[in-house]
């Protein structure tokens, strides 16, 4: 880690938005977008599930595999040292991306789910006891519900849930009222994967901290769409996945404040997470290594660093502007169609548009759109408690990335009209 690398990471993420946003040039970076699906040009609108990888990230992975690959933190030979320094440089890039105070606060995990489970095992099992309370929200992804339910079952803790307004926003008065002397933890998503609502996490964190309660923010759907500054948010933990950020699968990040990470129990034991081992006992390594047992996904971490660098060449503010325009266009055009109901109308939204059609099951909509080359997600989006609150079994979800075009929004709207004609 060094300050210059961290500065570079920061600059890449946020500060280059003055460069013109050239959609055609950006699209040319994504080889997969040139494909046809069912004989039609691919219109990829399932970015909230997984976004696509640009050529510079693919090239970086190839360069690593063809010239730099070795195991890390182990060998004294040149390749091992090279792989180690590239892996640690990726950590610094991620530190800059999040504006974390220190690189050791960035733990590589296999993804958001893995990161939340790590916090549950490492922090939750150590500090949460019978009768304690954990606050979650109605709109959490299952990844930020089930681990806490497992903990509650094991310890006798209770889960309290922040209710949802009909707009798809959280009821903040009810959130504030949930705190009491037994509250030990808050888990909240930054952006809803099913509705796109952007939660006021900075204010929610301040409320929790006023009660001395740490907060985990699930940033899986936020980091691809907006600059995130963990020091400004003052969050205790922040988690996300590489594959939604134009990076590889199998890699994600747990950011944690150093003091909290140091106090946590390791979750997985094995090589690299130790300083010394004897049958009399083991001394754990320092953070971040304490939480990275075994050979980590080295190539994927380096690929994620390259993805963050790539996003920096476009600039997250420019990305946010372009995606917001796509969302506004889609909201206006789809919202104007008779028989279409938009689900989730929060005032602040990221590039996710959920909707249902009168008399047509979302899965049928998804299947027919696919025949037109249009990829959307349908279902409960791993947010079943939210769907129960909305009294819906499923929605159709179009989720945009910065490489999507206004013409693709038009294609989606035309596709929906065609579905309606089939079912008329
Ligand atoms: N949401 C979606 O289509 P993993 O699978 O660990 O990379 O990410 C889990 C996860 C956690 N939190 C949020 C807010 C998410 O959106 C996701 C993944 C995908 O919406 C797949 S279910």
Short mmCIF file of C-alpha atoms and ligand atoms in Angstrom, two decimals:
data_model
loop_
_atom_site.label_atom_id
_atom_site.label_comp_id
_atom_site.label_asym_id
_atom_site.label_seq_id
_atom_site.Cartn_x
_atom_site.Cartn_y
_atom_site.Cartn_z
CA UNK A 1 0.00 0.00 0.00
CA UNK A 2 1.16 3.56 -0.54
CA UNK A 3 -0.48 6.96 -0.60
CA UNK A 4 0.25 7.55 -4.28
CA UNK A 5 -1.47 4.34 -5.33
CA UNK A 6 -4.45 5.20 -3.14
CA UNK A 7 -4.62 8.67 -4.68
CA UNK A 8 -4.54 7.16 -8.15
CA UNK A 9 -7.39 4.82 -7.29
CA UNK A 10 -9.46 7.72 -6.01
CA UNK A 11 -8.80 9.85 -9.04
CA UNK A 12 -9.75 7.06 -11.40
CA UNK A 13 -13.11 6.56 -9.76
CA UNK A 14 -14.47 10.02 -9.48
CA UNK A 15 -12.50 12.80 -11.03
CA UNK A 16 -12.37 12.30 -14.78
CA UNK A 17 -15.99 13.03 -15.58
CA UNK A 18 -14.97 16.21 -17.38
CA UNK A 19 -14.04 13.98 -20.33
CA UNK A 20 -16.86 13.77 -22.88
CA UNK A 21 -19.11 10.73 -22.54
CA UNK A 22 -18.66 8.91 -25.85
CA UNK A 23 -21.20 6.09 -25.86
CA UNK A 24 -20.10 4.54 -29.16
CA UNK A 25 -16.49 4.38 -28.02
CA UNK A 26 -17.55 2.89 -24.70
CA UNK A 27 -19.75 0.26 -26.36
CA UNK A 28 -16.86 -0.73 -28.62
CA UNK A 29 -14.96 -1.76 -25.47
CA UNK A 30 -17.51 -4.52 -24.75
CA UNK A 31 -17.10 -7.42 -27.20
CA UNK A 32 -20.14 -9.25 -25.86
CA UNK A 33 -22.44 -6.43 -26.95
CA UNK A 34 -21.68 -7.23 -30.60
CA UNK A 35 -23.48 -10.56 -30.28
CA UNK A 36 -26.83 -11.53 -31.65
CA UNK A 37 -29.33 -13.42 -29.52
CA UNK A 38 -32.08 -15.38 -31.29
CA UNK A 39 -30.98 -13.59 -34.45
CA UNK A 40 -31.49 -10.13 -32.90
CA UNK A 41 -28.88 -7.67 -31.61
CA UNK A 42 -28.30 -8.28 -27.91
CA UNK A 43 -29.94 -5.67 -25.68
CA UNK A 44 -28.44 -6.44 -22.30
CA UNK A 45 -30.57 -5.00 -19.51
CA UNK A 46 -29.70 -7.40 -16.71
CA UNK A 47 -26.78 -5.45 -15.33
CA UNK A 48 -27.98 -5.58 -11.72
CA UNK A 49 -27.50 -9.35 -11.86
CA UNK A 50 -24.09 -9.15 -13.53
CA UNK A 51 -22.57 -6.50 -15.73
CA UNK A 52 -20.35 -7.15 -18.74
CA UNK A 53 -16.57 -7.03 -18.93
CA UNK A 54 -14.73 -4.53 -21.16
CA UNK A 55 -11.75 -5.51 -23.29
CA UNK A 56 -9.15 -3.75 -21.06
CA UNK A 57 -10.23 -5.95 -18.12
CA UNK A 58 -10.19 -9.07 -20.30
CA UNK A 59 -6.72 -8.04 -21.54
CA UNK A 60 -5.53 -7.52 -17.97
CA UNK A 61 -6.66 -11.03 -17.02
CA UNK A 62 -4.90 -12.49 -20.05
CA UNK A 63 -1.71 -10.58 -19.23
CA UNK A 64 -1.81 -11.84 -15.66
CA UNK A 65 -2.39 -15.45 -16.69
CA UNK A 66 0.15 -15.41 -19.49
CA UNK A 67 2.99 -13.51 -17.80
CA UNK A 68 2.47 -12.98 -14.08
CA UNK A 69 0.69 -15.93 -12.49
CA UNK A 70 2.08 -17.57 -9.36
CA UNK A 71 0.87 -18.09 -5.83
CA UNK A 72 1.18 -15.03 -3.58
CA UNK A 73 2.69 -14.22 -0.18
CA UNK A 74 4.66 -17.49 -0.32
CA UNK A 75 7.43 -17.70 -2.88
CA UNK A 76 10.75 -15.88 -2.99
CA UNK A 77 10.91 -16.32 -6.76
CA UNK A 78 10.29 -13.46 -9.11
CA UNK A 79 6.87 -14.52 -10.39
CA UNK A 80 5.53 -14.98 -6.88
CA UNK A 81 6.79 -11.54 -5.90
CA UNK A 82 5.27 -10.04 -9.04
CA UNK A 83 1.89 -11.70 -8.47
CA UNK A 84 1.96 -10.58 -4.83
CA UNK A 85 2.67 -6.98 -5.72
CA UNK A 86 -0.05 -6.95 -8.42
CA UNK A 87 -2.57 -8.44 -5.96
CA UNK A 88 -1.67 -5.90 -3.28
CA UNK A 89 -1.75 -3.11 -5.85
CA UNK A 90 -5.33 -4.16 -6.65
CA UNK A 91 -6.12 -3.79 -2.94
CA UNK A 92 -4.73 -0.24 -3.06
CA UNK A 93 -6.86 0.51 -6.13
CA UNK A 94 -9.93 -0.65 -4.23
CA UNK A 95 -8.86 1.43 -1.24
CA UNK A 96 -8.77 4.48 -3.47
CA UNK A 97 -12.08 3.56 -5.09
CA UNK A 98 -13.81 3.57 -1.70
CA UNK A 99 -11.63 6.27 -0.17
CA UNK A 100 -10.85 3.89 2.68
CA UNK A 101 -8.32 5.29 5.15
CA UNK A 102 -6.02 2.28 4.87
CA UNK A 103 -5.48 -0.55 2.37
CA UNK A 104 -5.63 -3.12 5.19
CA UNK A 105 -9.29 -2.19 5.66
CA UNK A 106 -10.02 -3.81 2.27
CA UNK A 107 -10.59 -7.57 2.50
CA UNK A 108 -10.99 -9.58 -0.70
CA UNK A 109 -13.91 -11.99 -0.48
CA UNK A 110 -15.67 -14.08 -3.10
CA UNK A 111 -18.51 -11.53 -3.31
CA UNK A 112 -21.16 -9.64 -1.39
CA UNK A 113 -22.73 -12.79 0.06
CA UNK A 114 -19.38 -14.04 1.28
CA UNK A 115 -18.53 -10.64 2.78
CA UNK A 116 -21.79 -10.44 4.76
CA UNK A 117 -21.33 -14.00 6.00
CA UNK A 118 -17.82 -13.07 7.10
CA UNK A 119 -19.14 -10.15 9.15
CA UNK A 120 -21.88 -12.32 10.61
CA UNK A 121 -19.40 -14.99 11.71
CA UNK A 122 -16.52 -12.71 12.65
CA UNK A 123 -18.38 -9.81 14.29
CA UNK A 124 -21.91 -11.09 14.91
CA UNK A 125 -21.04 -14.35 16.63
CA UNK A 126 -18.59 -12.54 18.89
CA UNK A 127 -20.67 -9.52 19.89
CA UNK A 128 -24.37 -10.46 19.50
CA UNK A 129 -26.09 -12.36 22.29
CA UNK A 130 -29.50 -13.66 23.31
CA UNK A 131 -32.03 -10.84 23.58
CA UNK A 132 -29.97 -8.49 21.39
CA UNK A 133 -31.57 -6.90 18.35
CA UNK A 134 -30.43 -6.58 14.74
CA UNK A 135 -32.11 -4.03 12.48
CA UNK A 136 -32.60 -4.89 8.79
CA UNK A 137 -34.88 -3.34 6.19
CA UNK A 138 -37.81 -4.70 4.20
CA UNK A 139 -35.89 -4.27 0.94
CA UNK A 140 -32.79 -6.30 1.79
CA UNK A 141 -31.50 -8.93 -0.60
CA UNK A 142 -31.59 -12.43 0.90
CA UNK A 143 -27.80 -12.16 1.29
CA UNK A 144 -28.37 -9.50 3.96
CA UNK A 145 -31.21 -11.37 5.67
CA UNK A 146 -30.44 -15.07 5.85
CA UNK A 147 -27.00 -14.84 7.55
CA UNK A 148 -28.54 -12.66 10.29
CA UNK A 149 -31.44 -15.08 10.68
CA UNK A 150 -28.91 -17.88 11.12
CA UNK A 151 -27.19 -15.81 13.79
CA UNK A 152 -30.50 -15.00 15.49
CA UNK A 153 -31.38 -18.68 15.54
CA UNK A 154 -28.02 -19.58 17.02
CA UNK A 155 -27.87 -16.84 19.65
CA UNK A 156 -31.48 -16.03 20.49
CA UNK A 157 -31.15 -12.50 19.07
CA UNK A 158 -34.14 -10.83 17.40
CA UNK A 159 -34.42 -9.21 13.98
CA UNK A 160 -36.33 -5.93 13.72
CA UNK A 161 -37.38 -4.73 10.27
CA UNK A 162 -37.59 -1.17 8.93
CA UNK A 163 -40.94 -0.84 7.11
CA UNK A 164 -41.32 0.31 3.52
CA UNK A 165 -43.49 3.14 2.20
CA UNK A 166 -45.58 2.55 -0.92
CA UNK A 167 -43.11 4.64 -2.93
CA UNK A 168 -40.35 2.11 -2.29
CA UNK A 169 -38.62 4.34 0.28
CA UNK A 170 -37.83 3.32 3.84
CA UNK A 171 -39.87 4.79 6.67
CA UNK A 172 -37.11 6.66 8.48
CA UNK A 173 -39.22 7.63 11.50
CA UNK A 174 -39.94 3.96 12.09
CA UNK A 175 -36.24 3.21 11.65
CA UNK A 176 -35.28 5.72 14.35
CA UNK A 177 -37.96 4.31 16.64
CA UNK A 178 -36.54 0.76 16.39
CA UNK A 179 -33.42 1.59 18.41
CA UNK A 180 -33.26 0.66 22.07
CA UNK A 181 -30.69 -0.51 24.60
CA UNK A 182 -30.63 -4.01 23.05
CA UNK A 183 -29.86 -2.86 19.48
CA UNK A 184 -26.48 -4.25 18.44
CA UNK A 185 -26.28 -4.08 14.64
CA UNK A 186 -27.81 -2.51 11.52
CA UNK A 187 -27.70 -3.99 8.01
CA UNK A 188 -29.02 -1.84 5.16
CA UNK A 189 -28.72 -1.89 1.41
CA UNK A 190 -27.39 1.28 -0.21
CA UNK A 191 -29.49 0.68 -3.34
CA UNK A 192 -32.37 -1.80 -3.67
CA UNK A 193 -31.66 -4.41 -6.33
CA UNK A 194 -35.38 -4.88 -6.97
CA UNK A 195 -36.61 -1.26 -6.91
CA UNK A 196 -33.55 0.90 -7.48
CA UNK A 197 -34.35 3.06 -4.42
CA UNK A 198 -31.26 4.83 -3.09
CA UNK A 199 -31.38 4.79 0.69
CA UNK A 200 -30.12 7.77 2.74
CA UNK A 201 -27.46 5.58 4.31
CA UNK A 202 -25.33 8.46 5.60
CA UNK A 203 -28.20 9.72 7.76
CA UNK A 204 -29.14 6.17 8.77
CA UNK A 205 -25.56 5.52 9.88
CA UNK A 206 -25.56 8.74 11.93
CA UNK A 207 -28.77 7.61 13.66
CA UNK A 208 -27.25 4.21 14.46
CA UNK A 209 -24.00 5.73 15.70
CA UNK A 210 -25.94 8.04 18.03
CA UNK A 211 -26.98 4.77 19.72
CA UNK A 212 -23.46 3.31 19.52
CA UNK A 213 -24.55 0.72 16.94
CA UNK A 214 -22.34 -0.34 13.98
CA UNK A 215 -23.74 -0.43 10.44
CA UNK A 216 -23.08 -2.73 7.50
CA UNK A 217 -24.00 -1.23 4.13
CA UNK A 218 -24.68 -3.62 1.25
CA UNK A 219 -23.24 -1.68 -1.66
CA UNK A 220 -23.66 -4.35 -4.34
CA UNK A 221 -26.03 -2.16 -6.36
CA UNK A 222 -24.47 1.18 -5.46
CA UNK A 223 -20.79 1.00 -6.43
CA UNK A 224 -21.47 0.45 -10.15
CA UNK A 225 -23.58 3.61 -10.31
CA UNK A 226 -22.24 6.33 -8.00
CA UNK A 227 -19.05 7.41 -6.23
CA UNK A 228 -18.89 5.92 -2.73
CA UNK A 229 -16.74 7.36 0.04
CA UNK A 230 -16.72 5.10 3.08
CA UNK A 231 -15.09 7.73 5.28
CA UNK A 232 -17.71 10.29 4.38
CA UNK A 233 -20.51 7.76 4.99
CA UNK A 234 -18.75 6.72 8.20
CA UNK A 235 -20.05 3.17 7.65
CA UNK A 236 -18.50 0.41 9.73
CA UNK A 237 -18.68 -2.23 7.00
CA UNK A 238 -19.31 -1.84 3.25
CA UNK A 239 -19.62 -4.84 0.92
CA UNK A 240 -19.92 -5.42 -2.83
CA UNK A 241 -19.24 -7.86 -5.69
CA UNK A 242 -16.83 -7.52 -8.60
CA UNK A 243 -19.12 -9.03 -11.21
CA UNK A 244 -21.62 -6.17 -10.99
CA UNK A 245 -18.76 -3.71 -11.50
CA UNK A 246 -17.52 -4.94 -14.89
CA UNK A 247 -15.09 -7.23 -13.08
CA UNK A 248 -14.80 -11.01 -12.78
CA UNK A 249 -17.04 -13.34 -10.82
CA UNK A 250 -15.68 -14.92 -7.65
CA UNK A 251 -14.32 -11.67 -6.20
CA UNK A 252 -15.81 -9.06 -3.91
CA UNK A 253 -14.84 -6.68 -1.16
CA UNK A 254 -15.46 -6.30 2.52
CA UNK A 255 -14.45 -2.85 3.70
CA UNK A 256 -14.33 -2.57 7.48
CA UNK A 257 -12.98 0.01 9.89
CA UNK A 258 -9.61 -1.28 11.06
CA UNK A 259 -10.54 -1.40 14.76
CA UNK A 260 -13.66 -3.45 14.04
CA UNK A 261 -11.80 -5.85 11.73
CA UNK A 262 -9.07 -6.26 14.31
CA UNK A 263 -11.65 -7.14 16.95
CA UNK A 264 -13.34 -9.72 14.69
CA UNK A 265 -12.82 -13.46 14.86
CA UNK A 266 -11.47 -15.03 11.66
CA UNK A 267 -14.13 -17.09 9.90
CA UNK A 268 -12.00 -19.43 7.79
CA UNK A 269 -8.80 -21.00 9.08
CA UNK A 270 -5.86 -22.10 6.93
CA UNK A 271 -2.74 -20.89 5.21
CA UNK A 272 -1.81 -17.21 5.01
CA UNK A 273 -4.19 -16.16 7.79
CA UNK A 274 -1.66 -17.13 10.47
CA UNK A 275 1.59 -15.78 11.90
CA UNK A 276 2.51 -19.06 13.57
CA UNK A 277 0.93 -22.46 14.11
CA UNK A 278 1.73 -25.18 16.62
CA UNK A 279 -0.43 -27.86 18.14
CA UNK A 280 -0.33 -25.72 21.25
CA UNK A 281 -2.12 -22.89 19.46
CA UNK A 282 -2.17 -20.52 16.51
CA UNK A 283 -1.37 -16.82 16.29
CA UNK A 284 -3.50 -15.15 13.64
CA UNK A 285 -2.09 -12.85 11.00
CA UNK A 286 -2.84 -9.12 10.97
CA UNK A 287 -5.63 -7.66 8.84
CA UNK A 288 -6.37 -7.99 5.96
CA UNK A 289 -4.63 -11.40 5.77
CA UNK A 290 -6.44 -12.71 8.87
CA UNK A 291 -9.57 -12.93 6.72
CA UNK A 292 -8.03 -14.28 3.50
CA UNK A 293 -7.29 -17.91 4.34
CA UNK A 294 -5.88 -20.12 1.61
CA UNK A 295 -4.95 -19.11 -1.92
CA UNK A 296 -7.23 -16.18 -2.77
CA UNK A 297 -8.76 -15.47 -6.20
CA UNK A 298 -5.60 -13.67 -7.31
CA UNK A 299 -6.50 -13.20 -10.97
CA UNK A 300 -10.01 -12.05 -10.10
CA UNK A 301 -8.71 -9.47 -7.60
CA UNK A 302 -6.32 -8.08 -10.21
CA UNK A 303 -9.20 -8.09 -12.71
CA UNK A 304 -11.36 -6.16 -10.28
CA UNK A 305 -8.60 -3.59 -9.88
CA UNK A 306 -8.50 -3.26 -13.67
CA UNK A 307 -12.31 -2.85 -13.75
CA UNK A 308 -12.11 -0.01 -11.22
CA UNK A 309 -9.37 1.62 -13.29
CA UNK A 310 -11.54 1.25 -16.39
CA UNK A 311 -14.55 2.84 -14.72
CA UNK A 312 -12.26 5.66 -13.69
CA UNK A 313 -11.48 6.43 -17.33
CA UNK A 314 -15.17 7.22 -17.78
CA UNK A 315 -15.83 8.66 -14.32
CA UNK A 316 -18.62 7.62 -11.97
CA UNK A 317 -20.33 11.04 -12.04
CA UNK A 318 -20.55 10.77 -15.86
CA UNK A 319 -21.80 7.19 -15.53
CA UNK A 320 -24.46 8.31 -13.03
CA UNK A 321 -25.61 11.11 -15.37
CA UNK A 322 -25.93 8.83 -18.40
CA UNK A 323 -27.73 6.09 -16.47
CA UNK A 324 -30.08 8.62 -14.90
CA UNK A 325 -31.07 9.82 -18.37
CA UNK A 326 -31.76 6.22 -19.45
CA UNK A 327 -33.83 5.64 -16.32
CA UNK A 328 -35.85 8.81 -16.92
CA UNK A 329 -36.47 7.83 -20.55
CA UNK A 330 -37.55 4.29 -19.62
CA UNK A 331 -39.71 5.53 -16.73
CA UNK A 332 -41.49 8.04 -18.96
CA UNK A 333 -41.99 5.69 -21.91
CA UNK A 334 -42.97 2.55 -20.01
CA UNK A 335 -44.99 4.51 -17.45
CA UNK A 336 -47.05 5.98 -20.31
CA UNK A 337 -48.06 2.56 -21.64
CA UNK A 338 -51.56 1.48 -20.57
CA UNK A 339 -51.44 -1.81 -18.65
CA UNK A 340 -47.92 -1.20 -17.33
CA UNK A 341 -47.39 -0.54 -13.62
CA UNK A 342 -44.01 0.69 -12.45
CA UNK A 343 -42.95 -0.79 -9.12
CA UNK A 344 -40.81 1.50 -6.98
CA UNK A 345 -41.12 5.25 -7.45
CA UNK A 346 -38.63 6.52 -4.88
CA UNK A 347 -37.44 10.10 -5.36
CA UNK A 348 -33.82 8.96 -5.57
CA UNK A 349 -33.25 5.93 -7.76
CA UNK A 350 -30.34 4.16 -9.42
CA UNK A 351 -30.64 2.58 -12.85
CA UNK A 352 -33.18 -0.13 -12.01
CA UNK A 353 -36.73 -0.22 -13.35
CA UNK A 354 -39.16 -2.85 -12.07
CA UNK A 355 -42.60 -3.22 -13.59
CA UNK A 356 -45.53 -5.57 -14.05
CA UNK A 357 -47.98 -5.92 -16.94
CA UNK A 358 -51.71 -6.39 -16.39
CA UNK A 359 -52.68 -10.01 -17.02
CA UNK A 360 -49.19 -11.24 -17.98
CA UNK A 361 -46.87 -13.13 -15.66
CA UNK A 362 -43.41 -11.53 -15.43
CA UNK A 363 -41.76 -14.80 -16.51
CA UNK A 364 -43.77 -14.72 -19.75
CA UNK A 365 -42.67 -11.13 -20.32
CA UNK A 366 -39.04 -12.12 -19.78
CA UNK A 367 -39.28 -15.11 -22.10
CA UNK A 368 -40.87 -13.13 -24.94
CA UNK A 369 -38.41 -10.24 -24.52
CA UNK A 370 -35.58 -12.75 -24.73
CA UNK A 371 -36.91 -13.85 -28.13
CA UNK A 372 -36.33 -10.22 -29.19
CA UNK A 373 -32.75 -10.34 -27.92
CA UNK A 374 -33.62 -8.32 -24.79
CA UNK A 375 -32.21 -9.68 -21.53
CA UNK A 376 -34.09 -8.65 -18.38
CA UNK A 377 -34.51 -10.40 -15.06
CA UNK A 378 -37.88 -11.62 -13.83
CA UNK A 379 -38.83 -13.09 -10.47
CA UNK A 380 -38.53 -12.06 -6.83
CA UNK A 381 -34.94 -10.84 -7.31
CA UNK A 382 -33.82 -12.61 -4.12
CA UNK A 383 -35.93 -10.14 -2.16
CA UNK A 384 -38.95 -12.19 -1.15
CA UNK A 385 -39.86 -10.17 1.98
CA UNK A 386 -40.00 -7.08 -0.26
CA UNK A 387 -42.24 -8.87 -2.77
CA UNK A 388 -44.53 -9.97 0.09
CA UNK A 389 -44.77 -6.34 1.24
CA UNK A 390 -45.59 -5.28 -2.33
CA UNK A 391 -48.12 -8.14 -2.64
CA UNK A 392 -46.43 -9.25 -5.86
CA UNK A 393 -45.03 -12.69 -6.70
CA UNK A 394 -42.52 -11.22 -9.12
CA UNK A 395 -41.63 -8.24 -11.30
CA UNK A 396 -39.85 -7.67 -14.59
CA UNK A 397 -36.63 -5.80 -13.93
CA UNK A 398 -34.67 -3.82 -16.50
CA UNK A 399 -31.35 -2.65 -15.06
CA UNK A 400 -29.13 -0.29 -16.99
CA UNK A 401 -25.40 0.18 -17.24
CA UNK A 402 -23.40 3.08 -18.68
CA UNK A 403 -22.94 1.17 -21.97
CA UNK A 404 -26.69 0.98 -22.61
CA UNK A 405 -28.16 3.37 -25.16
CA UNK A 406 -31.40 5.32 -25.58
CA UNK A 407 -32.08 3.06 -28.61
CA UNK A 408 -31.98 0.06 -26.29
CA UNK A 409 -34.57 1.67 -24.04
CA UNK A 410 -36.72 2.15 -27.15
CA UNK A 411 -36.21 -1.55 -27.97
CA UNK A 412 -37.36 -2.50 -24.46
CA UNK A 413 -40.50 -0.39 -24.78
CA UNK A 414 -41.25 -1.81 -28.23
CA UNK A 415 -40.68 -5.31 -26.84
CA UNK A 416 -43.13 -4.72 -23.99
CA UNK A 417 -45.75 -3.45 -26.46
CA UNK A 418 -45.25 -6.58 -28.54
CA UNK A 419 -45.75 -8.74 -25.43
CA UNK A 420 -48.96 -6.89 -24.67
CA UNK A 421 -50.21 -7.56 -28.22
CA UNK A 422 -49.51 -11.31 -27.83
CA UNK A 423 -51.56 -11.41 -24.63
CA UNK A 424 -54.28 -8.98 -25.76
N1 LIG B 1 -28.18 -9.43 -6.76
C1 LIG B 1 -29.60 -9.46 -8.70
O1 LIG B 1 -29.96 -9.89 -9.80
P1 LIG B 1 -23.51 -11.93 -4.88
O2 LIG B 1 -24.42 -12.98 -5.44
O3 LIG B 1 -22.87 -12.35 -3.59
O4 LIG B 1 -22.54 -11.38 -5.87
O5 LIG B 1 -24.46 -10.67 -4.54
C2 LIG B 1 -25.57 -10.83 -3.69
C3 LIG B 1 -26.31 -9.55 -3.60
C4 LIG B 1 -26.32 -8.87 -2.39
N2 LIG B 1 -26.93 -7.68 -2.26
C5 LIG B 1 -27.56 -7.09 -3.29
C6 LIG B 1 -28.20 -5.75 -3.09
C7 LIG B 1 -27.60 -7.73 -4.53
O6 LIG B 1 -28.24 -7.13 -5.54
C8 LIG B 1 -26.98 -8.98 -4.69
C9 LIG B 1 -27.06 -9.72 -5.99
C10 LIG B 1 -28.37 -10.03 -8.06
O7 LIG B 1 -30.23 -8.58 -8.13
C11 LIG B 1 -28.40 -11.52 -8.05
S1 LIG B 1 -29.65 -12.15 -6.98
#
